[in-house]
XYZ file of C-alpha atoms in Angstrom:
84
model
C -60.707 26.225 -123.513
C -57.780 24.850 -121.722
C -56.110 21.743 -123.345
C -53.122 19.692 -122.170
C -51.165 17.005 -123.876
C -51.047 13.743 -122.144
C -48.901 12.070 -124.803
C -46.328 13.184 -127.492
C -48.827 14.577 -129.908
C -49.176 17.829 -132.003
C -51.794 20.207 -130.551
C -55.063 20.416 -132.347
C -55.157 23.152 -134.907
C -57.117 24.515 -137.940
C -55.731 23.300 -141.279
C -56.486 26.776 -142.943
C -58.083 30.036 -141.851
C -61.427 28.882 -143.435
C -61.447 25.388 -141.884
C -64.730 24.626 -140.242
C -63.133 22.431 -137.536
C -60.041 21.750 -135.664
C -57.801 18.868 -136.799
C -56.651 16.266 -134.149
C -53.505 14.081 -134.800
C -52.442 10.634 -133.973
C -49.861 10.674 -131.066
C -46.263 10.366 -132.285
C -45.779 7.477 -129.853
C -48.735 5.373 -131.110
C -47.564 1.980 -132.295
C -48.823 1.051 -135.853
C -52.160 -0.801 -135.930
C -53.092 -3.310 -138.550
C -56.933 -3.848 -138.941
C -58.684 -6.448 -140.908
C -62.084 -5.656 -142.508
C -64.754 -5.244 -139.731
C -62.179 -4.702 -136.944
C -61.773 -1.400 -134.967
C -59.216 0.114 -132.786
C -59.198 2.739 -129.940
C -56.377 5.205 -130.284
C -56.351 7.752 -127.485
C -55.967 11.386 -128.778
C -53.232 12.318 -126.182
C -55.263 15.438 -125.434
C -57.222 16.458 -122.257
C -59.619 19.312 -122.544
C -61.408 21.347 -119.848
C -64.766 21.819 -121.542
C -66.512 25.002 -120.186
C -69.930 24.585 -118.447
C -72.746 24.525 -121.004
C -70.539 23.368 -123.872
C -69.493 20.138 -125.375
C -66.857 18.816 -127.922
C -68.124 17.265 -131.097
C -65.971 15.046 -133.371
C -66.882 14.542 -137.087
C -65.298 12.611 -139.941
C -63.304 14.760 -142.371
C -64.082 14.161 -146.033
C -60.419 13.481 -147.047
C -59.605 11.013 -144.300
C -63.018 9.291 -144.366
C -63.077 8.805 -148.108
C -59.378 8.327 -148.988
C -58.254 6.377 -145.922
C -61.583 4.756 -144.938
C -60.856 5.963 -141.444
C -64.077 6.568 -139.513
C -64.275 7.863 -135.907
C -66.489 6.329 -133.346
C -67.541 8.448 -130.482
C -68.930 11.931 -131.359
C -69.745 13.886 -128.304
C -67.578 14.752 -125.255
C -69.753 16.143 -122.504
C -68.587 18.936 -120.174
C -68.311 16.606 -117.233
C -66.603 13.726 -118.920
C -63.386 12.848 -116.997
C -62.165 9.685 -118.821
């Protein structure tokens, strides 16, 4: 799958050779965001992917980030024809 950076961001990568998924990172040029309880924020990944026909991208919460930082992702599925 071809991926391109659209912002200053580390490319997605596996944390270890046994990682089930690929880690995404917050872009380096992202301004800090302060959230109050119940608020949310949209932080674009800075990555554009060419999803092959018949495939999709799926995002999932990682145990460490979700439980320690209470950071939960919203959207889960990126369809092959999504262009936003």
